[in-house]
Tab-separated table of C-alpha atoms and ligand atoms in Angstrom:
chain	number	residue	atom	x	y	z
A	18	MET	CA	0.000	0.000	0.000
A	19	SER	CA	1.448	3.381	-1.002
A	20	ARG	CA	-1.401	5.551	0.144
A	21	ALA	CA	-2.620	6.890	3.459
A	22	VAL	CA	-6.321	6.044	3.746
A	23	ILE	CA	-7.965	8.906	5.623
A	24	VAL	CA	-11.576	7.887	4.999
A	25	LYS	CA	-12.733	4.435	3.880
A	26	ASP	CA	-16.353	3.716	2.932
A	27	GLY	CA	-17.493	6.867	4.686
A	28	ARG	CA	-15.733	6.032	8.019
A	29	SER	CA	-12.466	7.218	9.555
A	30	ASP	CA	-10.418	6.736	12.704
A	31	TRP	CA	-8.218	9.728	11.783
A	32	ARG	CA	-8.357	13.052	13.590
A	33	ILE	CA	-6.853	16.518	13.242
A	34	VAL	CA	-4.235	17.904	15.631
A	35	ASN	CA	-3.609	21.628	15.326
A	36	MET	CA	-0.245	22.313	16.912
A	37	SER	CA	-0.615	26.092	16.579
A	38	ASP	CA	-4.057	26.406	18.113
A	39	SER	CA	-3.326	29.852	19.533
A	40	ASN	CA	-2.640	31.069	15.990
A	41	ARG	CA	-5.778	32.432	14.371
A	42	VAL	CA	-4.825	31.492	10.810
A	43	SER	CA	-3.800	27.962	11.759
A	44	ALA	CA	-7.131	27.509	13.571
A	45	PHE	CA	-8.937	28.674	10.444
A	46	ALA	CA	-6.831	26.300	8.300
A	47	ALA	CA	-7.691	23.325	10.519
A	48	GLY	CA	-11.376	24.258	10.241
A	49	GLU	CA	-11.195	24.524	6.441
A	50	LEU	CA	-9.529	21.120	6.297
A	51	ARG	CA	-12.211	19.503	8.429
A	52	TRP	CA	-15.058	21.220	6.547
A	53	TYR	CA	-13.911	20.208	3.066
A	54	LEU	CA	-12.793	16.674	4.025
A	55	ALA	CA	-16.267	16.145	5.524
A	56	MET	CA	-17.869	17.281	2.270
A	57	VAL	CA	-15.614	15.027	0.195
A	58	GLY	CA	-15.691	11.909	2.354
A	59	GLY	CA	-19.004	12.283	4.207
A	60	PHE	CA	-17.272	12.015	7.598
A	61	GLU	CA	-16.309	14.795	9.975
A	62	LEU	CA	-12.892	14.244	11.568
A	63	GLY	CA	-12.577	15.101	15.258
A	64	PHE	CA	-9.969	17.420	16.713
A	65	ALA	CA	-7.409	16.213	19.271
A	66	ASP	CA	-5.023	18.222	21.435
A	67	ALA	CA	-1.910	16.076	21.139
A	68	VAL	CA	-0.422	13.334	18.979
A	69	ASP	CA	-0.311	9.670	19.990
A	70	ASP	CA	-0.519	6.437	17.972
A	71	THR	CA	-3.903	7.374	16.480
A	72	PRO	CA	-3.704	8.217	12.757
A	73	SER	CA	-3.641	12.007	12.581
A	74	ILE	CA	-3.442	14.984	10.304
A	75	VAL	CA	-0.995	17.257	12.117
A	76	ILE	CA	-1.179	20.891	11.112
A	77	GLY	CA	0.504	24.096	12.264
A	78	LEU	CA	3.469	26.391	11.998
A	79	ARG	CA	6.672	24.474	11.352
A	80	SER	CA	8.126	26.013	14.513
A	81	ASP	CA	5.261	24.522	16.570
A	82	ILE	CA	5.328	20.976	15.146
A	83	CYS	CA	6.673	18.575	17.782
A	84	PRO	CA	10.006	16.855	16.967
A	85	SER	CA	8.553	13.375	16.371
A	86	GLU	CA	6.348	14.756	13.593
A	87	ALA	CA	8.762	17.410	12.307
A	88	ASP	CA	11.276	14.639	11.534
A	89	LEU	CA	8.950	13.466	8.763
A	90	LEU	CA	9.085	16.807	6.972
A	91	PRO	CA	11.362	17.773	4.061
A	92	ALA	CA	13.513	20.914	4.355
A	93	PRO	CA	11.516	24.077	3.773
A	94	ALA	CA	11.515	25.456	0.240
A	95	LYS	CA	13.253	28.782	-0.356
A	96	GLY	CA	10.821	31.671	-0.766
A	97	PHE	CA	7.760	33.203	0.856
A	98	ASP	CA	4.606	31.816	2.527
A	99	GLY	CA	5.936	28.303	2.051
A	100	PHE	CA	4.699	25.019	3.465
A	101	SER	CA	5.805	21.399	3.632
A	102	LEU	CA	3.763	18.221	3.499
A	103	ALA	CA	4.614	14.724	4.662
A	104	ILE	CA	2.271	11.782	4.031
A	105	THR	CA	2.916	8.410	5.705
A	106	PRO	CA	0.597	5.466	6.586
A	107	ASN	CA	-0.723	7.048	9.774
A	108	ARG	CA	0.427	10.675	9.578
A	109	VAL	CA	-0.211	13.632	7.355
A	110	VAL	CA	1.856	16.619	8.466
A	111	ILE	CA	1.092	20.102	7.091
A	112	ALA	CA	3.690	22.616	8.270
A	113	GLY	CA	3.604	26.274	7.300
A	114	ASP	CA	6.729	28.427	7.262
A	115	ASN	CA	4.365	31.201	8.381
A	116	ASP	CA	0.638	31.329	9.106
A	117	ARG	CA	-0.365	31.840	5.477
A	118	GLY	CA	1.748	28.806	4.609
A	119	VAL	CA	-0.333	26.685	7.000
A	120	LEU	CA	-3.509	27.635	5.154
A	121	TYR	CA	-1.952	27.126	1.706
A	122	GLY	CA	-0.817	23.685	2.891
A	123	ALA	CA	-4.380	22.794	3.873
A	124	TYR	CA	-5.631	23.875	0.438
A	125	GLU	CA	-2.836	21.908	-1.267
A	126	LEU	CA	-3.987	18.765	0.524
A	127	LEU	CA	-7.597	19.400	-0.479
A	128	GLU	CA	-6.560	19.945	-4.105
A	129	ARG	CA	-4.834	16.561	-3.936
A	130	VAL	CA	-8.178	14.941	-3.169
A	131	GLY	CA	-9.808	16.762	-6.074
A	132	CYS	CA	-11.067	20.150	-4.816
A	133	ARG	CA	-10.732	22.957	-7.375
A	134	TRP	CA	-11.265	26.696	-6.868
A	135	PHE	CA	-10.892	28.495	-10.173
A	136	TYR	CA	-13.453	31.275	-9.612
A	137	PRO	CA	-15.458	32.805	-6.762
A	138	THR	CA	-18.734	31.040	-5.982
A	139	MET	CA	-20.973	33.895	-7.082
A	140	ASP	CA	-23.197	31.940	-9.449
A	141	PRO	CA	-25.226	29.005	-8.089
A	142	ALA	CA	-24.740	27.302	-11.454
A	143	ASP	CA	-20.940	27.431	-10.956
A	144	PRO	CA	-20.271	26.020	-7.493
A	145	GLU	CA	-16.815	25.170	-6.157
A	146	VAL	CA	-15.537	21.783	-7.321
A	147	VAL	CA	-15.636	19.425	-4.321
A	148	PRO	CA	-15.769	15.732	-5.261
A	149	ARG	CA	-17.907	13.281	-3.239
A	150	LEU	CA	-15.847	10.118	-2.591
A	151	ASP	CA	-16.360	6.887	-0.645
A	152	SER	CA	-12.690	6.933	0.331
A	153	ILE	CA	-10.052	9.633	0.723
A	154	GLU	CA	-6.550	8.426	-0.048
A	155	LEU	CA	-3.278	10.330	-0.302
A	156	GLU	CA	-0.050	9.129	-1.925
A	157	PHE	CA	2.890	8.757	0.423
A	158	GLY	CA	5.646	11.302	0.000
A	159	THR	CA	7.003	14.673	0.965
A	160	TYR	CA	6.644	18.024	-0.720
A	161	ALA	CA	7.797	21.582	-0.016
A	162	VAL	CA	6.934	24.720	-1.940
A	163	ALA	CA	7.153	28.494	-1.487
A	164	SER	CA	6.387	31.476	-3.690
A	165	PRO	CA	9.343	33.341	-5.195
A	166	ILE	CA	7.265	36.571	-5.056
A	167	PRO	CA	6.731	38.022	-1.564
A	168	ILE	CA	3.626	40.132	-2.300
A	169	ARG	CA	0.741	38.810	-4.432
A	170	ILE	CA	-2.221	41.153	-4.371
A	171	CYS	CA	-5.662	40.304	-5.728
A	172	ASN	CA	-7.576	43.455	-6.629
A	173	ALA	CA	-10.966	41.832	-7.094
A	174	SER	CA	-13.956	43.567	-8.687
A	175	SER	CA	-15.875	43.651	-5.402
A	176	PHE	CA	-13.072	45.719	-3.845
A	177	PHE	CA	-13.775	48.642	-6.163
A	178	PHE	CA	-15.895	51.557	-4.885
A	179	ASP	CA	-19.177	50.245	-3.451
A	180	ILE	CA	-18.853	47.896	-0.519
A	181	ASP	CA	-20.616	44.569	-1.130
A	182	PRO	CA	-19.514	42.360	1.783
A	183	ILE	CA	-20.917	39.085	0.425
A	184	ALA	CA	-19.129	39.429	-2.902
A	185	MET	CA	-15.970	40.627	-1.157
A	186	LYS	CA	-15.877	37.585	1.121
A	187	LYS	CA	-16.390	35.180	-1.770
A	188	GLN	CA	-13.670	36.861	-3.808
A	189	LEU	CA	-11.089	37.092	-1.025
A	190	ASP	CA	-11.777	33.461	-0.220
A	191	VAL	CA	-10.948	32.297	-3.746
A	192	ALA	CA	-7.949	34.663	-3.865
A	193	MET	CA	-6.403	32.982	-0.817
A	194	LYS	CA	-7.131	29.559	-2.306
A	195	ALA	CA	-5.279	30.651	-5.468
A	196	ARG	CA	-2.244	31.601	-3.300
A	197	TYR	CA	-2.629	35.385	-3.326
A	198	ASN	CA	-1.642	36.879	0.016
A	199	GLY	CA	-3.320	40.260	-0.039
A	200	MET	CA	-6.388	42.098	-1.235
A	201	GLY	CA	-6.204	45.405	-3.082
A	202	TRP	CA	-8.897	47.895	-2.194
A	203	GLN	CA	-9.961	50.846	-4.338
A	204	CYS	CA	-12.017	53.162	-2.152
A	205	ASP	CA	-14.962	55.196	-3.332
A	206	HIS	CA	-14.530	58.963	-3.755
A	207	ARG	CA	-17.936	60.009	-2.355
A	208	THR	CA	-17.679	58.868	1.287
A	209	PRO	CA	-14.809	59.700	3.691
A	210	VAL	CA	-12.263	56.907	3.372
A	211	GLY	CA	-12.089	56.307	7.136
A	212	ASP	CA	-15.850	55.687	7.164
A	213	GLN	CA	-15.425	53.176	4.351
A	214	TYR	CA	-12.751	51.322	6.314
A	215	ARG	CA	-15.058	51.179	9.353
A	216	GLU	CA	-17.804	49.807	7.112
A	217	LEU	CA	-15.416	47.032	6.048
A	218	VAL	CA	-14.800	46.268	9.718
A	219	GLU	CA	-18.510	46.214	10.591
A	220	ALA	CA	-19.324	44.010	7.588
A	221	GLY	CA	-16.731	41.429	8.688
A	222	VAL	CA	-14.564	41.890	5.596
A	223	ILE	CA	-11.502	42.898	7.622
A	224	GLU	CA	-11.975	39.881	9.889
A	225	ALA	CA	-12.238	37.602	6.836
A	226	ILE	CA	-8.942	39.037	5.567
A	227	GLN	CA	-7.188	38.760	8.928
A	228	LYS	CA	-8.245	35.215	9.764
A	229	ARG	CA	-6.550	34.135	6.524
A	230	GLY	CA	-3.395	36.135	7.353
A	231	MET	CA	-3.878	38.289	4.254
A	232	MET	CA	-2.600	41.832	3.775
A	233	LEU	CA	-4.801	44.769	2.822
A	234	HIS	CA	-3.447	47.081	0.118
A	235	GLY	CA	-5.025	50.426	-0.631
A	236	PRO	CA	-7.034	52.637	-0.688
A	237	ALA	CA	-5.495	53.316	-4.164
A	238	HIS	CA	-6.805	56.442	-5.960
A	239	SER	CA	-7.369	58.519	-2.837
A	240	PHE	CA	-5.440	61.807	-2.839
A	241	PRO	CA	-8.705	63.823	-2.607
A	242	HIS	CA	-9.521	62.028	0.666
A	243	PHE	CA	-6.360	63.409	2.227
A	244	LEU	CA	-6.543	66.871	0.694
A	245	PRO	CA	-10.336	67.230	0.400
A	246	ASN	CA	-11.974	69.447	-2.216
A	247	GLU	CA	-14.020	70.920	0.669
A	248	LEU	CA	-10.919	73.006	1.535
A	249	PHE	CA	-10.989	74.700	-1.863
A	250	ASP	CA	-12.966	77.829	-0.874
A	251	GLU	CA	-10.674	78.542	2.074
A	252	HIS	CA	-7.392	77.627	0.358
A	253	PRO	CA	-7.685	77.731	-3.424
A	254	GLU	CA	-3.880	78.033	-3.612
A	255	TRP	CA	-3.586	74.432	-2.360
A	256	PHE	CA	-5.355	73.208	-5.489
A	257	GLY	CA	-4.184	72.680	-9.041
A	258	MET	CA	-4.054	75.309	-11.758
A	259	LYS	CA	-5.728	74.855	-15.126
A	260	ASP	CA	-5.603	77.617	-17.744
A	261	GLY	CA	-4.547	80.103	-15.070
A	262	GLU	CA	-7.394	79.241	-12.637
A	263	ARG	CA	-7.272	77.064	-9.506
A	264	VAL	CA	-9.625	74.058	-9.840
A	265	LYS	CA	-10.688	71.048	-7.743
A	266	GLN	CA	-9.614	67.416	-8.075
A	267	GLU	CA	-12.466	66.185	-10.241
A	268	ILE	CA	-13.220	65.267	-13.845
A	269	GLY	CA	-11.937	68.132	-15.971
A	270	GLY	CA	-9.965	69.474	-12.998
A	271	ARG	CA	-6.362	69.046	-11.865
A	272	GLN	CA	-4.380	67.263	-9.151
A	273	PHE	CA	-3.822	69.397	-6.059
A	274	CYS	CA	-0.759	71.694	-6.035
A	275	TRP	CA	1.986	69.265	-5.064
A	276	SER	CA	4.583	72.068	-4.831
A	277	ASN	CA	2.589	73.806	-2.066
A	278	ALA	CA	4.205	72.882	1.266
A	279	GLU	CA	1.090	73.679	3.341
A	280	ALA	CA	-1.080	71.504	1.120
A	281	ARG	CA	1.430	68.675	1.444
A	282	LYS	CA	1.410	68.990	5.233
A	283	VAL	CA	-2.393	68.771	5.405
A	284	PHE	CA	-2.247	65.769	3.092
A	285	VAL	CA	0.356	64.041	5.277
A	286	ASP	CA	-1.608	64.826	8.492
A	287	ASN	CA	-4.793	63.310	7.087
A	288	ALA	CA	-3.060	60.337	5.503
A	289	GLU	CA	-1.275	59.548	8.774
A	290	ARG	CA	-4.549	59.725	10.710
A	291	PHE	CA	-6.177	57.312	8.270
A	292	VAL	CA	-3.274	54.841	8.504
A	293	LEU	CA	-3.350	54.895	12.310
A	294	GLU	CA	-7.107	54.324	12.340
A	295	SER	CA	-6.958	51.494	9.775
A	296	PRO	CA	-4.670	48.844	11.265
A	297	ALA	CA	-5.424	46.160	8.662
A	298	ILE	CA	-3.669	48.241	5.986
A	299	SER	CA	-0.294	46.565	5.416
A	300	ILE	CA	0.545	48.441	2.230
A	301	PHE	CA	-0.689	52.019	2.273
A	302	CYS	CA	-0.983	52.620	-1.445
A	303	THR	CA	-2.268	56.103	-2.189
A	304	LEU	CA	-2.576	57.424	-5.719
A	305	ALA	CA	-3.573	60.651	-7.401
A	306	TYR	CA	-7.223	60.906	-8.379
A	307	ASP	CA	-7.718	58.813	-11.485
A	308	GLY	CA	-7.481	60.606	-14.809
A	309	GLY	CA	-6.478	64.068	-13.560
A	310	PRO	CA	-3.511	65.969	-15.080
A	311	ALA	CA	-0.974	67.600	-12.764
A	312	CYS	CA	-1.149	71.209	-11.549
A	313	GLU	CA	0.079	73.753	-14.110
A	314	CYS	CA	1.032	76.567	-11.699
A	315	PRO	CA	4.389	78.292	-12.339
A	316	LYS	CA	6.042	76.574	-9.362
A	317	CYS	CA	4.864	73.064	-10.320
A	318	ALA	CA	5.806	73.784	-13.944
A	319	LYS	CA	9.438	74.301	-12.863
A	320	SER	CA	9.522	70.685	-11.666
A	321	THR	CA	8.002	67.435	-12.987
A	322	PRO	CA	4.997	65.458	-11.675
A	323	GLY	CA	7.371	62.595	-10.820
A	324	ASP	CA	9.634	64.833	-8.726
A	325	LEU	CA	6.703	66.484	-6.955
A	326	VAL	CA	4.853	63.287	-6.106
A	327	PHE	CA	8.065	61.700	-4.788
A	328	GLN	CA	8.616	64.757	-2.584
A	329	LEU	CA	5.068	64.390	-1.230
A	330	LEU	CA	5.451	60.667	-0.591
A	331	ASN	CA	8.928	61.102	0.916
A	332	GLU	CA	7.403	63.475	3.472
A	333	LEU	CA	4.607	61.014	4.192
A	334	ILE	CA	7.090	58.185	4.723
A	335	GLU	CA	9.230	60.315	7.063
A	336	ARG	CA	6.101	60.818	9.193
A	337	LEU	CA	4.958	57.189	9.095
A	338	GLN	CA	8.440	55.934	9.933
A	339	VAL	CA	7.763	57.310	13.418
A	340	SER	CA	4.068	56.542	13.910
A	341	ALA	CA	3.542	53.376	11.819
A	342	PRO	CA	6.922	51.965	10.754
A	343	HIS	CA	5.464	48.525	9.913
A	344	VAL	CA	3.286	49.962	7.127
A	345	MET	CA	4.648	49.896	3.575
A	346	VAL	CA	3.972	53.019	1.490
A	347	GLU	CA	3.331	53.024	-2.225
A	348	THR	CA	2.299	55.334	-5.045
A	349	SER	CA	2.006	54.994	-8.792
A	350	GLY	CA	4.592	55.218	-11.558
A	351	GLY	CA	4.239	54.937	-15.300
A	352	TYR	CA	0.589	55.857	-14.868
A	353	ASN	CA	-0.744	59.329	-15.652
A	354	PRO	CA	-0.120	62.011	-14.495
A	355	VAL	CA	3.198	60.518	-13.326
A	356	HIS	CA	4.304	58.808	-16.488
A	357	GLU	CA	8.019	59.639	-16.206
A	358	PRO	CA	10.215	59.004	-13.135
A	359	PRO	CA	11.591	62.009	-11.195
A	360	GLN	CA	14.631	63.778	-12.602
A	361	ALA	CA	16.083	65.320	-9.436
A	362	THR	CA	14.199	63.993	-6.397
A	363	LYS	CA	15.628	60.873	-4.831
A	364	ALA	CA	13.054	58.425	-3.564
A	365	HIS	CA	12.965	57.562	0.120
A	366	ASP	CA	14.466	54.105	0.601
A	367	LYS	CA	11.040	52.859	1.730
A	368	LEU	CA	9.018	54.256	-1.148
A	369	ARG	CA	7.297	51.572	-3.176
A	370	VAL	CA	5.980	52.178	-6.662
A	371	VAL	CA	3.034	50.447	-8.310
A	372	TRP	CA	3.720	50.474	-12.019
A	373	ALA	CA	0.881	50.082	-14.466
A	374	HIS	CA	0.768	49.944	-18.242
A	375	TRP	CA	-2.796	50.925	-19.020
A	376	GLY	CA	-3.941	49.596	-22.398
A	377	ARG	CA	-1.100	47.074	-22.710
A	378	ALA	CA	-1.339	44.613	-25.615
A	379	HIS	CA	-0.698	41.211	-24.064
A	380	ASP	CA	1.215	39.781	-26.984
A	381	ILE	CA	4.696	39.610	-25.403
A	382	GLY	CA	6.093	39.442	-21.886
A	383	PHE	CA	8.172	42.018	-20.026
A	384	ASP	CA	11.202	39.787	-20.668
A	385	ASP	CA	10.976	40.369	-24.430
A	386	PRO	CA	13.306	43.161	-25.648
A	387	ARG	CA	10.592	44.182	-28.127
A	388	TYR	CA	8.217	45.088	-25.282
A	389	GLY	CA	7.473	48.759	-26.002
A	390	TRP	CA	7.471	50.134	-22.446
A	391	LEU	CA	10.535	48.239	-21.271
A	392	ASP	CA	12.648	51.399	-20.901
A	393	ASN	CA	9.961	53.071	-18.800
A	394	LEU	CA	9.503	49.938	-16.683
A	395	GLU	CA	13.245	49.587	-16.088
A	396	THR	CA	13.618	53.259	-15.143
A	397	TRP	CA	10.795	52.981	-12.620
A	398	ARG	CA	12.104	49.715	-11.252
A	399	LYS	CA	15.403	51.410	-10.488
A	400	ALA	CA	13.673	54.492	-9.041
A	401	ALA	CA	11.478	52.442	-6.681
A	402	LYS	CA	13.906	51.958	-3.797
A	403	GLY	CA	11.315	50.349	-1.501
A	404	GLY	CA	10.069	47.809	-4.047
A	405	LEU	CA	8.103	47.595	-7.268
A	406	THR	CA	4.529	46.328	-7.626
A	407	LEU	CA	3.545	45.325	-11.140
A	408	CYS	CA	-0.087	46.007	-11.890
A	409	MET	CA	-1.354	43.232	-14.149
A	410	TYR	CA	-4.419	43.248	-16.352
A	411	TYR	CA	-4.508	39.541	-17.292
A	412	THR	CA	-7.754	38.972	-15.520
A	413	ASP	CA	-9.851	42.050	-16.069
A	414	ASN	CA	-11.884	43.323	-18.953
A	415	PHE	CA	-11.857	47.055	-18.632
A	416	ALA	CA	-8.297	47.725	-19.776
A	417	THR	CA	-8.019	44.826	-22.202
A	418	PRO	CA	-10.207	43.531	-25.035
A	419	TRP	CA	-13.203	41.467	-24.061
A	420	ILE	CA	-12.120	38.724	-26.367
A	421	SER	CA	-8.400	38.131	-26.504
A	422	ALA	CA	-5.848	35.394	-27.002
A	423	PRO	CA	-4.805	33.176	-24.078
A	424	TYR	CA	-2.418	34.968	-21.777
A	425	GLU	CA	-0.321	31.997	-20.689
A	426	ARG	CA	2.612	33.055	-22.876
A	427	VAL	CA	2.659	36.598	-21.494
A	428	ILE	CA	2.233	35.328	-17.917
A	429	GLU	CA	5.290	33.138	-18.446
A	430	GLY	CA	7.372	35.957	-19.978
A	431	ASP	CA	6.383	38.408	-17.256
A	432	ARG	CA	7.267	35.846	-14.627
A	433	ARG	CA	10.749	35.420	-16.097
A	434	TYR	CA	11.240	39.193	-15.896
A	435	ILE	CA	9.891	39.331	-12.315
A	436	LEU	CA	12.211	36.596	-11.083
A	437	ASP	CA	15.228	37.796	-13.048
A	438	LYS	CA	14.921	41.372	-11.753
A	439	GLY	CA	13.808	40.497	-8.221
A	440	VAL	CA	10.481	42.351	-8.507
A	441	ASP	CA	8.772	41.769	-5.168
A	442	ALA	CA	5.048	42.319	-5.851
A	443	ILE	CA	2.285	41.669	-8.339
A	444	TYR	CA	-1.128	43.332	-8.262
A	445	MET	CA	-3.838	41.608	-10.254
A	446	LEU	CA	-6.974	43.405	-11.348
A	447	MET	CA	-9.778	40.879	-11.568
A	448	TRP	CA	-13.245	40.302	-12.916
A	449	PRO	CA	-15.304	43.367	-13.731
A	450	LYS	CA	-18.635	43.191	-11.947
A	451	GLY	CA	-20.918	40.566	-13.450
A	452	TYR	CA	-18.128	39.036	-15.518
A	453	TRP	CA	-16.033	37.408	-12.839
A	454	TRP	CA	-15.954	34.172	-14.808
A	455	THR	CA	-13.903	35.548	-17.695
A	456	HIS	CA	-10.154	35.109	-17.326
A	457	SER	CA	-10.480	33.065	-14.135
A	458	LEU	CA	-7.855	30.611	-15.371
A	459	ASN	CA	-5.429	33.543	-15.693
A	460	HIS	CA	-6.160	34.478	-12.096
A	461	TYR	CA	-5.531	30.905	-10.982
A	462	LEU	CA	-2.242	30.602	-12.884
A	463	ALA	CA	-0.901	34.031	-11.977
A	464	GLY	CA	-1.514	33.475	-8.253
A	465	ARG	CA	0.796	30.481	-8.322
A	466	CYS	CA	3.644	32.414	-9.950
B	519	ZN	ZN1	1.097	73.815	-8.427
């Protein structure tokens, strides 16, 4: 016999031992394992506190696994959020290098018995794939894997603008199952951003993110939340100039006046307050309001949008280094109105850049010398001292054609570039509302990069 038999003819004498039961993510992972194995095999495994001779699935952080069980494990794989599996006649050991790794390990085991999660379960006609089996058997062996990319953000359609907690929970659930480790949130512009965060807390979305050990990235296009248009009447000089007149940050308007030191200070004050009141934010990514050109005032015109936005973000980082040093800070590059990198301003060592090629044709990967924006990408990569996040449009339909060729070739080429250059983050835009099912295979593949 070369297989561990967990369930036979709908019965089992196996149980689950969670060795990291004080860890919230490990507890969630053990629950997921029990829930899905019960659906597959028609038998709910019990939990036990400690190992003995009883056949057991042992799960937890590698550092918590007791020596007798840890001896079964292979060496950890090099990388991030890794896990190891060992399968023997009376033991299955799932050991995470960190808490996310524990949960990925549980999903790996469930995929080995036939579960598949290619898309969020938002259509009753397209449920998750969970086989019903008389017996659950697992091949003996050991396995260790880890992602070469530290940050893998899923920016799902439900995380844009309006807050729909049910859709958000379904989409973050499938993102974690596809090995993403963070959710990207694009706030709405009509409601104060702090109120939106509190709504996410009250709706249980933040809890759903945290119990999986995921990061929250955002609130993306949000400069007007931190320098509100409501201040325009009192301080028009803080706002952007268009054709000689100061105007608000709105369609047809301009970005605020990034060369105005008072405006920058108000922005930094408000941004800091938001970060301190929103503890689930791991990557504070704040971007200019979408689609607005930069201020044209004489002072701004002497510099470049890239220089001015780096100056603003450098000041923000200096502040957050004191009050919230664990939070990563990011803004956009390559994306209007900051298409070109700064000429004179040096980025703070901690400044991250999210680089996006809006309207990219997905015919060749970033590793191909014929890729048209390669020079711009390389310049930004070198300018982004704190790390580069590549915004990817493989899985959305608002920046790319609705019907397009398979993206596997470009995913492969991009991945070669990412690994070769040590790019540390990907950011995947996914599923426009109502069309979540298109490009779901791309989402699945890209998460495993
Ligand atoms: Zn200006």
